Short mmCIF file of C-alpha atoms in Angstrom, two decimals:
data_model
loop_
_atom_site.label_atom_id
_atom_site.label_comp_id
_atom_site.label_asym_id
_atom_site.label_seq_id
_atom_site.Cartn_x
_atom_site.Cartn_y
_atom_site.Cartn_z
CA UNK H 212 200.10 17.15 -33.65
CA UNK H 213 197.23 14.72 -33.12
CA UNK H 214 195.59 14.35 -29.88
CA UNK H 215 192.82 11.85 -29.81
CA UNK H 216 190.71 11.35 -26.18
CA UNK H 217 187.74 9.35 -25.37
CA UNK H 218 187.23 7.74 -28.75
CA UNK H 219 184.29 5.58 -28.79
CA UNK H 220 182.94 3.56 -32.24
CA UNK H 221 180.19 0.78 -32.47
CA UNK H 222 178.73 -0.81 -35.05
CA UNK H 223 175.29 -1.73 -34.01
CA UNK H 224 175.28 -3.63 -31.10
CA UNK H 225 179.16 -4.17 -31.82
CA UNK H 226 181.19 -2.00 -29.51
CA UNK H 227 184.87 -1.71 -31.25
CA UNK H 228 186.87 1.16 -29.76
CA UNK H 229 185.79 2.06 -26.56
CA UNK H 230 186.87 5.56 -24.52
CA UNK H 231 190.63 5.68 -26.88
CA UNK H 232 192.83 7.95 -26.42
CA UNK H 233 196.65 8.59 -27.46
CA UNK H 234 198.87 11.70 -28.05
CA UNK H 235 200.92 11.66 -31.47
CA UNK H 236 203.86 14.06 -31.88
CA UNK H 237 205.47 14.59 -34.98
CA UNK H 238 207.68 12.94 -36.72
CA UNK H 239 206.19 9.21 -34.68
CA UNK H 240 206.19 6.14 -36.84
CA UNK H 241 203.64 3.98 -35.17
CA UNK H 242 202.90 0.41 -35.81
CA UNK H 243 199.26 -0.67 -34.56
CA UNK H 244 199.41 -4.64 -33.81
CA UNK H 245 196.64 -7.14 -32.57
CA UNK H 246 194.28 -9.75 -33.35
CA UNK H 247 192.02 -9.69 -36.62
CA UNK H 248 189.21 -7.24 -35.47
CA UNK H 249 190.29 -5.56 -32.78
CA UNK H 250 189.66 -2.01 -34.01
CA UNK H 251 193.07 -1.23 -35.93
CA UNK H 252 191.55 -0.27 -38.96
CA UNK H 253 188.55 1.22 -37.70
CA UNK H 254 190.63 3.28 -35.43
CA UNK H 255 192.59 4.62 -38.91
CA UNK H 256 188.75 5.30 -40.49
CA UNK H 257 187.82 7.26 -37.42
CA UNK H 258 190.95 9.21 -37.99
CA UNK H 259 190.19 10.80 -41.14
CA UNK H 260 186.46 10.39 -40.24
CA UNK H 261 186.12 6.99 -43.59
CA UNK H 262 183.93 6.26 -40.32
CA UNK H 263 182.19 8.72 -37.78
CA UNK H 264 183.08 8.01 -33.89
CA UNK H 265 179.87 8.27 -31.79
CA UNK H 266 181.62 10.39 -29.06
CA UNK H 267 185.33 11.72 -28.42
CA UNK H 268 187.43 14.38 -29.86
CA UNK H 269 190.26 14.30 -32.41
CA UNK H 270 192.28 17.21 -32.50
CA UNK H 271 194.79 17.94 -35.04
CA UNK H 272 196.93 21.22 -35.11
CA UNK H 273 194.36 22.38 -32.32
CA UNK H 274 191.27 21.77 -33.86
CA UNK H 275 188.94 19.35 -33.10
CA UNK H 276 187.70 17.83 -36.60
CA UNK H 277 184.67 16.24 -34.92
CA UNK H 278 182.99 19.72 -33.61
CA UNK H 279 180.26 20.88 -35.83
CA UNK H 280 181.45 24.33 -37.30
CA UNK H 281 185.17 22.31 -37.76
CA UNK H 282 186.32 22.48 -41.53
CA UNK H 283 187.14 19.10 -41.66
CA UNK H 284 187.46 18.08 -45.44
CA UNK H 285 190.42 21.05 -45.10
CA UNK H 286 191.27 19.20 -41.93
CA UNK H 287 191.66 15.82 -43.84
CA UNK H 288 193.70 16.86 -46.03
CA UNK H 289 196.52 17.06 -43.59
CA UNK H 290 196.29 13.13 -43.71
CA UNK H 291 196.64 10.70 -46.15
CA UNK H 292 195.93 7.31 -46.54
CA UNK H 293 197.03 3.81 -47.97
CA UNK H 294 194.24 1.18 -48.82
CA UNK H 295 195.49 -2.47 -48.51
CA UNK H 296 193.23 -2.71 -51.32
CA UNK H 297 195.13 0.10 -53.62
CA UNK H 298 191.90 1.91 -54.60
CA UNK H 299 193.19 2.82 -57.84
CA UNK H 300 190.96 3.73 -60.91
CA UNK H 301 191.75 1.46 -63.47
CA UNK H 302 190.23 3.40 -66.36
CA UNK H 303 193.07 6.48 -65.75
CA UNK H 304 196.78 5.84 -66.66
CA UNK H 305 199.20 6.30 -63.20
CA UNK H 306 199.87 9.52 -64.34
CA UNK H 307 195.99 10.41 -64.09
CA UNK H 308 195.89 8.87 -61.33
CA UNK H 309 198.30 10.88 -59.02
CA UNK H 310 197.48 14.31 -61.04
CA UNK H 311 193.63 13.91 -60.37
CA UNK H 312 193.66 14.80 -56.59
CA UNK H 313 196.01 17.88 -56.82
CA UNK H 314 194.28 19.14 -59.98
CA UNK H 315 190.56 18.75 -58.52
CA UNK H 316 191.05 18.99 -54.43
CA UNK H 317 194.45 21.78 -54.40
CA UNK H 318 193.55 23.70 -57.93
CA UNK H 319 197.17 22.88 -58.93
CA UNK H 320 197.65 23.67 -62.74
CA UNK H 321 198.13 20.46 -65.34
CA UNK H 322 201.79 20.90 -65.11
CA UNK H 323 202.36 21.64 -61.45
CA UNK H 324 200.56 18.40 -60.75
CA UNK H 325 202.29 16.48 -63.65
CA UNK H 326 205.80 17.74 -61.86
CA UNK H 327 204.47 16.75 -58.64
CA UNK H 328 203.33 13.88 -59.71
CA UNK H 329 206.39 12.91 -61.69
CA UNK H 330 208.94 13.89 -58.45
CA UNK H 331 206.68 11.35 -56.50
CA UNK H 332 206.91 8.70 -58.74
CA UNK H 333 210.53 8.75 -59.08
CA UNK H 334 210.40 9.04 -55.22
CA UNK H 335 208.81 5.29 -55.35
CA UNK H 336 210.80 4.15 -58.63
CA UNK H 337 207.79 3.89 -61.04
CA UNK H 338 208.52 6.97 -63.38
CA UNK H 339 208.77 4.81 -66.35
CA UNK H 340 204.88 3.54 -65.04
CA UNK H 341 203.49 7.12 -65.52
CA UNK H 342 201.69 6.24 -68.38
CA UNK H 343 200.72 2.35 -67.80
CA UNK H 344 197.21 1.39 -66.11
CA UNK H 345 196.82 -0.23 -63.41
CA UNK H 346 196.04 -3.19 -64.81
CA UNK H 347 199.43 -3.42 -66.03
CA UNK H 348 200.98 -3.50 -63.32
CA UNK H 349 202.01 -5.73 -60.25
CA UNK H 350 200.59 -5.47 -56.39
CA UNK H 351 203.93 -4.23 -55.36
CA UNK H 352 203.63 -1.78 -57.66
CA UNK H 353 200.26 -0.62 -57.46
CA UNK H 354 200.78 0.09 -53.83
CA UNK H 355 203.61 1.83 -54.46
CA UNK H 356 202.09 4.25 -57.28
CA UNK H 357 199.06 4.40 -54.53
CA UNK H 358 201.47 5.46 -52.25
CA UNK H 359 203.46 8.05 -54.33
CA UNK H 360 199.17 9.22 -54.76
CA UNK H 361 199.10 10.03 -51.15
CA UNK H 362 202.54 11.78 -51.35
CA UNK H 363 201.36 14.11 -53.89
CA UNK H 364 198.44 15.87 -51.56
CA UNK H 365 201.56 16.12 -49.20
CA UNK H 366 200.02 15.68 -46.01
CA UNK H 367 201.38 16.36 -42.82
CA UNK H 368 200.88 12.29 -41.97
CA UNK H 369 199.95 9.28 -43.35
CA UNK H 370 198.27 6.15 -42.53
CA UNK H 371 198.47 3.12 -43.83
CA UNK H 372 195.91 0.08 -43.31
CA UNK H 373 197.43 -3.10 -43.68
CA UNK H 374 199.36 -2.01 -46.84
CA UNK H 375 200.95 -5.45 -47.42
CA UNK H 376 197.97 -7.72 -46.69
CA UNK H 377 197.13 -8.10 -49.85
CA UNK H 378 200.29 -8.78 -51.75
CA UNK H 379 202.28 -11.99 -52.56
CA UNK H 380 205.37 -12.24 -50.59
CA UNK H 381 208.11 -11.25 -52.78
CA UNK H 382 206.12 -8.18 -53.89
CA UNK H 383 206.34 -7.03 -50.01
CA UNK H 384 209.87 -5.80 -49.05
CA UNK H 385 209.56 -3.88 -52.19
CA UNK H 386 206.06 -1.54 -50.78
CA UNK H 387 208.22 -1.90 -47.26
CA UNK H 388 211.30 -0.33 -48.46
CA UNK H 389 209.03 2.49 -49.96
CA UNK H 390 207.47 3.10 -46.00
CA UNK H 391 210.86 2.78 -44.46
CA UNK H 392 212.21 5.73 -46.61
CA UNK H 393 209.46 8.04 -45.63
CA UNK H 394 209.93 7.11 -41.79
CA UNK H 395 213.63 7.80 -42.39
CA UNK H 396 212.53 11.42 -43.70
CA UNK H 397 210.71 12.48 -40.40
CA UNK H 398 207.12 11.81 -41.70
CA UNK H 399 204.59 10.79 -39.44
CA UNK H 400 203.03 7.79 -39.79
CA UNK H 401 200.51 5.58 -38.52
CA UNK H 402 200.94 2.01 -39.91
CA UNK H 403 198.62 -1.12 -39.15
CA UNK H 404 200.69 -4.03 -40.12
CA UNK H 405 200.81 -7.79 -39.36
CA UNK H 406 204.98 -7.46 -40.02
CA UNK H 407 206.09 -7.72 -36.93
CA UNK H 408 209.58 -7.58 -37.76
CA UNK H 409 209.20 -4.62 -40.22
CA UNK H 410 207.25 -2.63 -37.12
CA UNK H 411 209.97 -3.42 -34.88
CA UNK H 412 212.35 -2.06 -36.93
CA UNK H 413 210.84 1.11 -38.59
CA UNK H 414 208.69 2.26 -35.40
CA UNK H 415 209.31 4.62 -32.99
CA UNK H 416 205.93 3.36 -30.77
CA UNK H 417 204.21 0.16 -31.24
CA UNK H 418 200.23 0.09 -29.91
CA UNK H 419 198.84 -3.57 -29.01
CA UNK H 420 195.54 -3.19 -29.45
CA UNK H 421 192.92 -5.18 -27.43
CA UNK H 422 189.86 -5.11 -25.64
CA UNK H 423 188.33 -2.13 -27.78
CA UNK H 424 191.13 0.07 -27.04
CA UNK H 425 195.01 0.55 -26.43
CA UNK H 426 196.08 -2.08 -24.32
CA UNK H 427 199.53 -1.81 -24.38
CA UNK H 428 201.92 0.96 -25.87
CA UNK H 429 205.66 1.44 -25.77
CA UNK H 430 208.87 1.68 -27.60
CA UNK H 431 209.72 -1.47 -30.16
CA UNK H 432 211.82 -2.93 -27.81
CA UNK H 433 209.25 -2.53 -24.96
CA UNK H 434 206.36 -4.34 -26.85
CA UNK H 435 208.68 -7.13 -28.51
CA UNK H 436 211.59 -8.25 -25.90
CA UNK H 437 209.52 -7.12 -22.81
CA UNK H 438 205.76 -7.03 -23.21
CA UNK H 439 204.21 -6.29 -19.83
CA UNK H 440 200.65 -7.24 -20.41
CA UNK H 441 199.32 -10.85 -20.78
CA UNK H 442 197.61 -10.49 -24.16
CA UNK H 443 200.33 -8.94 -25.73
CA UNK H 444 202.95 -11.53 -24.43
CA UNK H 445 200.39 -14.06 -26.03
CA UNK H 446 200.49 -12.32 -29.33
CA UNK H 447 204.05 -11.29 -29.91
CA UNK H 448 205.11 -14.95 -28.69
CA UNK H 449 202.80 -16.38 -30.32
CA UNK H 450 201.58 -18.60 -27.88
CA UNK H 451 199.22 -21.75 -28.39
CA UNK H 452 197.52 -22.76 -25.46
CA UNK H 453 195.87 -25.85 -24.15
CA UNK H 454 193.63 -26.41 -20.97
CA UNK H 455 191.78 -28.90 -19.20
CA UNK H 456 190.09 -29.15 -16.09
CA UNK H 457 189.52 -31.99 -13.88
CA UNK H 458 186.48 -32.48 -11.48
CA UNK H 459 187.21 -35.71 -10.26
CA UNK H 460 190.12 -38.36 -9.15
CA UNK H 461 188.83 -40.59 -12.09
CA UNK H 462 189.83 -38.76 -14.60
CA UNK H 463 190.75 -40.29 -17.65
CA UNK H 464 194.13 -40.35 -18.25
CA UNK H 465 194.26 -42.14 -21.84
CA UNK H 466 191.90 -39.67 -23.19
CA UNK H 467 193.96 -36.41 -21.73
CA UNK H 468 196.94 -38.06 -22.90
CA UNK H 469 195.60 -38.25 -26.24
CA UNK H 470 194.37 -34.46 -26.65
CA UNK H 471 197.76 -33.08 -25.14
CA UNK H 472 199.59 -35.65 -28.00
CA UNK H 473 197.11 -33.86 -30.96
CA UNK H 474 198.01 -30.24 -29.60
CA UNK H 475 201.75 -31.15 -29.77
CA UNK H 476 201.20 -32.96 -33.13
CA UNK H 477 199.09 -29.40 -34.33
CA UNK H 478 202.07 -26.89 -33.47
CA UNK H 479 204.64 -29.63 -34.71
CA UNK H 480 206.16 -29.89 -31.29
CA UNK H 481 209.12 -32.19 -31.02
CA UNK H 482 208.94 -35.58 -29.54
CA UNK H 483 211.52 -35.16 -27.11
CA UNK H 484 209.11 -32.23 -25.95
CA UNK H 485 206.04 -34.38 -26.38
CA UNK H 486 207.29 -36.73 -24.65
CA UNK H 487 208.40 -35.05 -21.28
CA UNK H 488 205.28 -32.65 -21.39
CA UNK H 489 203.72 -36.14 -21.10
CA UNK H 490 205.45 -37.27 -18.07
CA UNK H 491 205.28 -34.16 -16.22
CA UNK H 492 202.06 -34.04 -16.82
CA UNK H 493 200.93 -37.98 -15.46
CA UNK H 494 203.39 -37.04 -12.48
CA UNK H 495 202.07 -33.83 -11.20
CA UNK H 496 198.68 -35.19 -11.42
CA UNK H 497 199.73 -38.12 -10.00
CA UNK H 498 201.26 -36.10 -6.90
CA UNK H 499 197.61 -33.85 -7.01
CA UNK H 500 195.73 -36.97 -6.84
CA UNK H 501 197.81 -38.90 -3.74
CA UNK H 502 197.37 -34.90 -2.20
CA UNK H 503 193.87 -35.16 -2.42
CA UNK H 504 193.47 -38.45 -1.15
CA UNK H 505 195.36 -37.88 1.96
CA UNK H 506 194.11 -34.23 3.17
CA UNK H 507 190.26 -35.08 2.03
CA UNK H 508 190.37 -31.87 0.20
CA UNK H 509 188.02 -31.41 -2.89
CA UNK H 510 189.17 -32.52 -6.08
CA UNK H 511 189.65 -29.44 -8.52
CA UNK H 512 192.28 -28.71 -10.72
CA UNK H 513 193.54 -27.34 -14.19
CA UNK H 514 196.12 -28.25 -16.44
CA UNK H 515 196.99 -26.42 -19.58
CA UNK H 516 200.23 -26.38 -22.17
CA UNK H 517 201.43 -23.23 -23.65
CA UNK H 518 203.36 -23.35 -26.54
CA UNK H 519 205.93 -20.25 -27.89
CA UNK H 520 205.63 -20.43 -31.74
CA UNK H 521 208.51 -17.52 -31.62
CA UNK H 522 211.20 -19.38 -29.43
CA UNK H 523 209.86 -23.06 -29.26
CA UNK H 524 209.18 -23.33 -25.55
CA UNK H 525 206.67 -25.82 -24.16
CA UNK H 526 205.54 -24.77 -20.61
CA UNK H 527 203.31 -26.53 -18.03
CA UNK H 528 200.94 -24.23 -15.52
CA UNK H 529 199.14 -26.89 -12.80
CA UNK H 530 196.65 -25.39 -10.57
CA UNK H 531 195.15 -26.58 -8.28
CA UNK H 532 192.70 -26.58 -4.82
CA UNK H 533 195.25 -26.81 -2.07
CA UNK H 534 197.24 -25.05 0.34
CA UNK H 535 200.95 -27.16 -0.39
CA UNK H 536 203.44 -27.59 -2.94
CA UNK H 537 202.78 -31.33 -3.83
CA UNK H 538 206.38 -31.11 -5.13
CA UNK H 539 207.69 -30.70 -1.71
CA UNK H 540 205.35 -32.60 -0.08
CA UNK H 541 204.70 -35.21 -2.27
CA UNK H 542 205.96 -38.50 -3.20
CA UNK H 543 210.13 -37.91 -3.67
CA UNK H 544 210.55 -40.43 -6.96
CA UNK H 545 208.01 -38.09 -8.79
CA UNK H 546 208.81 -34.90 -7.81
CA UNK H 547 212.01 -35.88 -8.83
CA UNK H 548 211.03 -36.72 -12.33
CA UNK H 549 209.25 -33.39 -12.65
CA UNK H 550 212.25 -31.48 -11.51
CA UNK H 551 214.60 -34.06 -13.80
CA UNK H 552 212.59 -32.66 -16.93
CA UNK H 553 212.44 -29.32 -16.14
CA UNK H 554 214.72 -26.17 -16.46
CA UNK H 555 212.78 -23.82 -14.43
CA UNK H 556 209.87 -24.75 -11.96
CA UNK H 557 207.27 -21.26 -10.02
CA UNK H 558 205.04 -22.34 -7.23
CA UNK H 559 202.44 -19.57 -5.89
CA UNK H 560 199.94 -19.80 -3.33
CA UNK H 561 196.81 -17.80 -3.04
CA UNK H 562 194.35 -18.86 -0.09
CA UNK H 563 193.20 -22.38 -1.04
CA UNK H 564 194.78 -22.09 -4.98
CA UNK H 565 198.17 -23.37 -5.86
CA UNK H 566 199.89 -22.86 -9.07
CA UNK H 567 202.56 -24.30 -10.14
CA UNK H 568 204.54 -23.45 -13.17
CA UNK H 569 206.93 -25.73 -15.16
CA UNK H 570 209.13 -25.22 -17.60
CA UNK H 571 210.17 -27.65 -19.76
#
């Protein structure tokens, strides 16, 4: 239906999508995730050409809407799309509103587009809207009357740009429910969306985007139970990290203590947890420290906390300039603490760099 190859968008100096490409069949429900400005939305704009790519080719039905002889205001039409911001004109009643686009763009009659518009409305229960302005009504339900606007230039797909972002939260599952129903009728959709358990749900395909492009793309259950990438493990777990290197045996202690206490305190990270990260912590650097003093090696190492927002988990990753595992080789009474505290403990070796991982 849509095939889009070697995509490639900057804004000045800016470079936001870089060489993108996907296939989309139809009938796909696709959720676009990632960080604030990673491209999702201008990926949508490039889409239905809001914003003009500076290279690539996006074909739709066979024909490539970026070629100069393409007809691509005909081409547009085949998409629609949802504004987080609604985009409605307040000076036209709802009614107006979803008959002005038929009536002016398709040459549909008064009536026709009144029926149209009417069926589409009841589609998103807001008949009894159809003659209110938009000022008199709620977010929920402006979205929803923007979306039954799409619906009445029926286009083959629509996309939707962060369509909840700007409503309150009990006005969401309402524009949700509305989405949901037209997945569940076999329309394609592209939907950018920071409702992670609404994409997991609805979507046949979730995209992670990242690093001006696609980075990761799979079913729901791919992306959220078993993300393969490290960026998109960090994102759909949430995970809040904390480093700190160390240069020299005389580190201070009190003063690393102290920032690994005010990232626990930030993420409201139990005591217990707090606690033990603590200890595992002064022990492994402990064991690093007696390491270095024996074998003369240089003193270089890493610590750094990452915290799971989404299941709670506090993990420990220690690396280190080496070529043991100071747990093995190390004093017994505090590789014994280490292990005491921990449910799961890695150790890899690579040349002259040790890692190990602890988890707590």
């Amino acid at each position: 239906m849509i095939s889009v190859k070697n995509l490639t968008k900057s804004f000045g100096d800016l470079l936001v999508l870089d060489n993108l490409s996907i296939e989309i069949s139809k009938g796909d429900v696709i959720s676009i995730i990632g960080p604030s400005g990673c491209g999702k939305s201008t990926f949508l704009r490039c889409l239905n050409l809001l914003e003009r790519p500076e290279s690539g080719n996006i074909v739709i039905d066979g024909q490539d809407i970026l070629a100069r002889d393409a007809n691509a205001p005909l081409l547009r039409r085949k998409m629609g799309m949802v504004f987080q911001s609604f985009n409605l004109y307040s000076h036209l009643t709802v009614m107006q509103n979803l008959t002005i686009g038929p009536i002016k763009l398709l040459g549909l009659g008064k009536d026709e587009a009144e029926a149209r518009a009417a069926e589409y409305l009841r589609k998103v229960g807001l008949f009894e809207k159809a003659e209110a302005f938009p000022d008199e009504l709620s977010g929920g339900q402006k979205q929803r009357v923007a979306i039954a606007r799409c619906l009445t230039m029926e286009p083959e797909i629509i996309l939707f740009d962060e369509p909840t972002s700007a409503l309150d939260p009990t006005m969401i599952s309402e524009v949700l429910a509305v989405i949901r129903s037209l997945a569940r009728s076999g329309m394609t959709l592209l939907i950018v969306t920071h409702e992670m358990s609404f994409a997991r749900d609805v979507s046949t395909r979730v995209l992670y985007m990242d690093e001006c492009g696609i980075y990761e793309d799979g079913e729901p259950e791919e992306i959220f139970e078993h993300p393969k990438r490290p960026k998109t493990q960090t994102f759909i777990h949430r995970v809040r990290t904390f480093s700190h290197e160390l240069a020299s045996p005389d580190f201070d202690l009190y003063a690393l203590n102290g920032e690994i206490e005010n990232f626990c305190e930030k993420h409201i990270v139990s005591k217990k947890a707090t606690g033990n990260a603590l200890l595992v912590a002064e022990e492994l650097l402990g064991l690093y420290t007696e390491y270095v003093r024996q074998s003369e090696a240089g003193f270089h190492a890493e610590l750094r906390l990452d915290y799971s927002e989404k299941n709670g988990s506090l993990d420990i990753a220690f690396e280190y300039n080496g070529t043991v595992d100071i747990l093995q080789d190390g004093d017994e009474l505090a590789a014994s603490i280490v292990r005491g505290l921990s449910s799961n403990i890695d150790f890899r070796k690579n040349d002259e760099q040790c890692t190990l991982e602890v988890q707590l």
